Amino acid sequence: TPAKALDAQIRALALAAGPDAQAVVRREGALQRINAVAEVHAFGSTATGLALPTSDLDLVLATPSADGSRQQNIAQLRVVAEALGAAGLADASGCEVVEARVPIVRFVERASGMSVDLSCWRDGAEVATMQRVGALLSRFPAARPLLLVLKVWMRQQGMADTYEGGLGSHLLLSMLLPVLQGEEAA
């Protein structure tokens, strides 16, 4: 049937779009090297298994800043950026502290060539979000291949960078969820 053929094509594309073993090793290596300088945790698509081979590595500092204020977070990120640069982990372009609504350190990890976005811990919201996404992916197995296909399409359209108004995995899942819940009820 056409529906089964489409399902097979979506699953095949999702399999091809996901990270291969080499990309996983590269991602894990970058995480280990960065952890040697600052204790960090992966979050976002890396933590949920929704990373594409070209996805950046989203990290969060494991220790919160003193008061959790935006200015304190920026100060903490500046210290971490200096340490990453001193350790030679950032490529020649260095570490940029982006003072957005959620401040981040943005850099390219030298050994892996991976783009990295590092933010400060914010009241545990990151952990709760990753747990929610994991639970939804377990409850709705069709979500993973659909999300990977959507992420590939978003990247092709230039709409994948959330810091430039694009849609990330979490928002895509939130948009897809009503459809999946409707299928579950049917």
Tab-separated table of C-alpha atoms in Angstrom:
chain	number	residue	atom	x	y	z
A	1	THR	CA	0.000	0.000	0.000
A	2	PRO	CA	1.147	3.599	-0.436
A	3	ALA	CA	1.084	4.159	3.342
A	4	LYS	CA	3.410	1.203	3.956
A	5	ALA	CA	5.718	2.355	1.155
A	6	LEU	CA	5.888	5.856	2.658
A	7	ASP	CA	6.547	4.401	6.108
A	8	ALA	CA	9.387	2.289	4.693
A	9	GLN	CA	10.887	5.312	2.922
A	10	ILE	CA	10.682	7.462	6.057
A	11	ARG	CA	12.361	4.747	8.145
A	12	ALA	CA	15.094	4.252	5.526
A	13	LEU	CA	15.782	7.996	5.343
A	14	ALA	CA	15.823	8.253	9.141
A	15	LEU	CA	18.312	5.389	9.340
A	16	ALA	CA	20.525	7.063	6.753
A	17	ALA	CA	20.143	10.489	8.400
A	18	GLY	CA	21.114	9.380	11.901
A	19	PRO	CA	24.721	9.498	13.058
A	20	ASP	CA	26.935	6.612	12.019
A	21	ALA	CA	29.386	4.955	14.419
A	22	GLN	CA	32.178	7.344	13.433
A	23	ALA	CA	30.017	10.408	14.168
A	24	VAL	CA	29.036	8.965	17.558
A	25	VAL	CA	32.691	8.364	18.466
A	26	ARG	CA	33.585	11.903	17.308
A	27	ARG	CA	30.762	13.372	19.420
A	28	GLU	CA	31.690	11.330	22.515
A	29	GLY	CA	35.371	12.229	22.115
A	30	ALA	CA	34.560	15.935	21.966
A	31	LEU	CA	32.405	15.605	25.077
A	32	GLN	CA	35.217	13.847	26.975
A	33	ARG	CA	37.825	16.437	25.978
A	34	ILE	CA	35.561	19.324	27.008
A	35	ASN	CA	34.723	17.549	30.279
A	36	ALA	CA	38.429	17.549	31.108
A	37	VAL	CA	38.246	21.365	31.258
A	38	ALA	CA	34.722	22.012	32.568
A	39	GLU	CA	32.180	19.549	33.902
A	40	VAL	CA	29.409	19.479	31.319
A	41	HIS	CA	26.432	17.352	30.337
A	42	ALA	CA	25.039	16.751	26.877
A	43	PHE	CA	21.489	17.835	26.232
A	44	GLY	CA	19.342	18.539	23.219
A	45	SER	CA	19.499	16.218	20.246
A	46	THR	CA	22.704	14.538	21.438
A	47	ALA	CA	21.057	13.475	24.705
A	48	THR	CA	17.826	12.360	23.054
A	49	GLY	CA	19.407	10.459	20.173
A	50	LEU	CA	17.969	12.865	17.596
A	51	ALA	CA	21.283	14.322	16.442
A	52	LEU	CA	22.117	14.344	12.769
A	53	PRO	CA	25.768	13.724	11.833
A	54	THR	CA	26.119	17.470	11.235
A	55	SER	CA	24.254	18.554	14.386
A	56	ASP	CA	26.091	20.725	16.860
A	57	LEU	CA	26.931	19.467	20.324
A	58	ASP	CA	24.674	21.134	22.903
A	59	LEU	CA	26.174	21.133	26.376
A	60	VAL	CA	25.244	22.559	29.729
A	61	LEU	CA	27.619	23.321	32.580
A	62	ALA	CA	27.025	20.848	35.383
A	63	THR	CA	27.387	23.451	38.109
A	64	PRO	CA	25.042	26.420	38.338
A	65	SER	CA	26.412	29.928	38.643
A	66	ALA	CA	26.405	31.475	42.103
A	67	ASP	CA	23.037	33.206	41.895
A	68	GLY	CA	21.743	31.967	38.543
A	69	SER	CA	21.367	35.493	37.206
A	70	ARG	CA	21.966	36.172	33.534
A	71	GLN	CA	24.991	38.361	34.337
A	72	GLN	CA	26.471	35.703	36.625
A	73	ASN	CA	25.930	33.095	33.892
A	74	ILE	CA	27.707	35.290	31.344
A	75	ALA	CA	30.622	35.765	33.758
A	76	GLN	CA	30.825	32.014	34.353
A	77	LEU	CA	30.712	31.324	30.612
A	78	ARG	CA	33.554	33.819	30.024
A	79	VAL	CA	35.722	31.939	32.529
A	80	VAL	CA	34.922	28.619	30.842
A	81	ALA	CA	35.587	30.116	27.399
A	82	GLU	CA	39.031	31.266	28.544
A	83	ALA	CA	39.786	27.807	29.975
A	84	LEU	CA	38.690	26.074	26.759
A	85	GLY	CA	40.888	28.420	24.720
A	86	ALA	CA	43.863	27.948	27.053
A	87	ALA	CA	43.484	24.164	26.788
A	88	GLY	CA	43.581	24.417	23.001
A	89	LEU	CA	40.137	22.864	22.572
A	90	ALA	CA	38.699	25.649	20.430
A	91	ASP	CA	39.794	26.077	16.829
A	92	ALA	CA	41.523	29.225	15.585
A	93	SER	CA	38.275	31.229	15.616
A	94	GLY	CA	38.180	30.827	19.408
A	95	CYS	CA	35.253	30.844	21.794
A	96	GLU	CA	32.491	33.399	21.410
A	97	VAL	CA	30.259	34.267	24.343
A	98	VAL	CA	26.855	35.012	22.842
A	99	GLU	CA	24.844	37.197	25.211
A	100	ALA	CA	21.428	36.021	24.016
A	101	ARG	CA	18.345	35.489	26.192
A	102	VAL	CA	20.043	32.217	27.129
A	103	PRO	CA	23.754	33.069	27.025
A	104	ILE	CA	26.048	30.493	25.435
A	105	VAL	CA	29.667	29.896	24.566
A	106	ARG	CA	29.850	28.979	20.894
A	107	PHE	CA	32.990	27.387	19.459
A	108	VAL	CA	34.293	24.663	17.188
A	109	GLU	CA	36.027	21.840	19.060
A	110	ARG	CA	39.422	21.552	17.407
A	111	ALA	CA	39.961	17.773	17.325
A	112	SER	CA	36.499	16.810	16.077
A	113	GLY	CA	35.586	19.901	14.085
A	114	MET	CA	32.188	19.882	15.826
A	115	SER	CA	30.298	23.080	16.540
A	116	VAL	CA	29.565	23.337	20.258
A	117	ASP	CA	27.013	25.454	22.118
A	118	LEU	CA	27.594	25.547	25.869
A	119	SER	CA	25.091	27.125	28.256
A	120	CYS	CA	24.693	27.381	32.016
A	121	TRP	CA	22.554	25.072	34.115
A	122	ARG	CA	19.117	26.621	34.597
A	123	ASP	CA	17.216	25.164	37.550
A	124	GLY	CA	17.192	21.602	36.213
A	125	ALA	CA	14.877	22.441	33.325
A	126	GLU	CA	17.310	20.797	30.910
A	127	VAL	CA	17.087	17.434	32.683
A	128	ALA	CA	13.301	17.569	32.923
A	129	THR	CA	13.022	18.392	29.218
A	130	MET	CA	15.324	15.530	28.200
A	131	GLN	CA	13.346	13.117	30.385
A	132	ARG	CA	10.069	14.307	28.843
A	133	VAL	CA	11.419	13.920	25.305
A	134	GLY	CA	12.793	10.461	26.120
A	135	ALA	CA	9.453	9.364	27.537
A	136	LEU	CA	7.581	10.661	24.491
A	137	LEU	CA	9.983	8.945	22.094
A	138	SER	CA	9.442	5.689	23.991
A	139	ARG	CA	5.665	6.123	23.975
A	140	PHE	CA	5.540	7.056	20.286
A	141	PRO	CA	8.195	5.019	18.411
A	142	ALA	CA	7.092	6.544	15.087
A	143	ALA	CA	8.244	9.952	16.344
A	144	ARG	CA	11.988	9.305	16.019
A	145	PRO	CA	12.070	8.569	12.279
A	146	LEU	CA	9.586	11.368	11.562
A	147	LEU	CA	11.649	13.848	13.565
A	148	LEU	CA	14.878	12.849	11.839
A	149	VAL	CA	13.279	13.307	8.420
A	150	LEU	CA	11.873	16.692	9.486
A	151	LYS	CA	15.276	17.738	10.824
A	152	VAL	CA	16.949	16.843	7.514
A	153	TRP	CA	14.321	18.854	5.651
A	154	MET	CA	14.681	21.806	8.058
A	155	ARG	CA	18.456	21.788	7.560
A	156	GLN	CA	18.027	21.731	3.773
A	157	GLN	CA	15.694	24.742	4.032
A	158	GLY	CA	18.123	26.661	6.260
A	159	MET	CA	15.716	26.565	9.211
A	160	ALA	CA	17.595	24.333	11.633
A	161	ASP	CA	19.518	26.839	13.775
A	162	THR	CA	17.350	27.634	16.797
A	163	TYR	CA	19.471	30.689	17.631
A	164	GLU	CA	18.474	32.148	14.265
A	165	GLY	CA	14.765	31.379	14.587
A	166	GLY	CA	14.852	27.783	13.349
A	167	LEU	CA	13.031	24.836	14.850
A	168	GLY	CA	14.837	22.365	17.069
A	169	SER	CA	13.971	18.772	17.940
A	170	HIS	CA	11.933	19.674	21.021
A	171	LEU	CA	9.702	22.142	19.196
A	172	LEU	CA	9.294	19.758	16.249
A	173	LEU	CA	8.254	17.014	18.664
A	174	SER	CA	5.777	19.369	20.316
A	175	MET	CA	4.255	20.105	16.910
A	176	LEU	CA	4.150	16.424	15.966
A	177	LEU	CA	2.717	15.259	19.290
A	178	PRO	CA	-0.970	16.085	18.597
A	179	VAL	CA	-0.805	14.043	15.388
A	180	LEU	CA	0.768	11.093	17.211
A	181	GLN	CA	-1.745	11.329	20.049
A	182	GLY	CA	-4.574	11.389	17.504
A	183	GLU	CA	-3.208	8.216	15.894
A	184	GLU	CA	-2.899	6.588	19.313
A	185	ALA	CA	-6.553	7.370	20.104
A	186	ALA	CA	-7.797	6.052	16.751
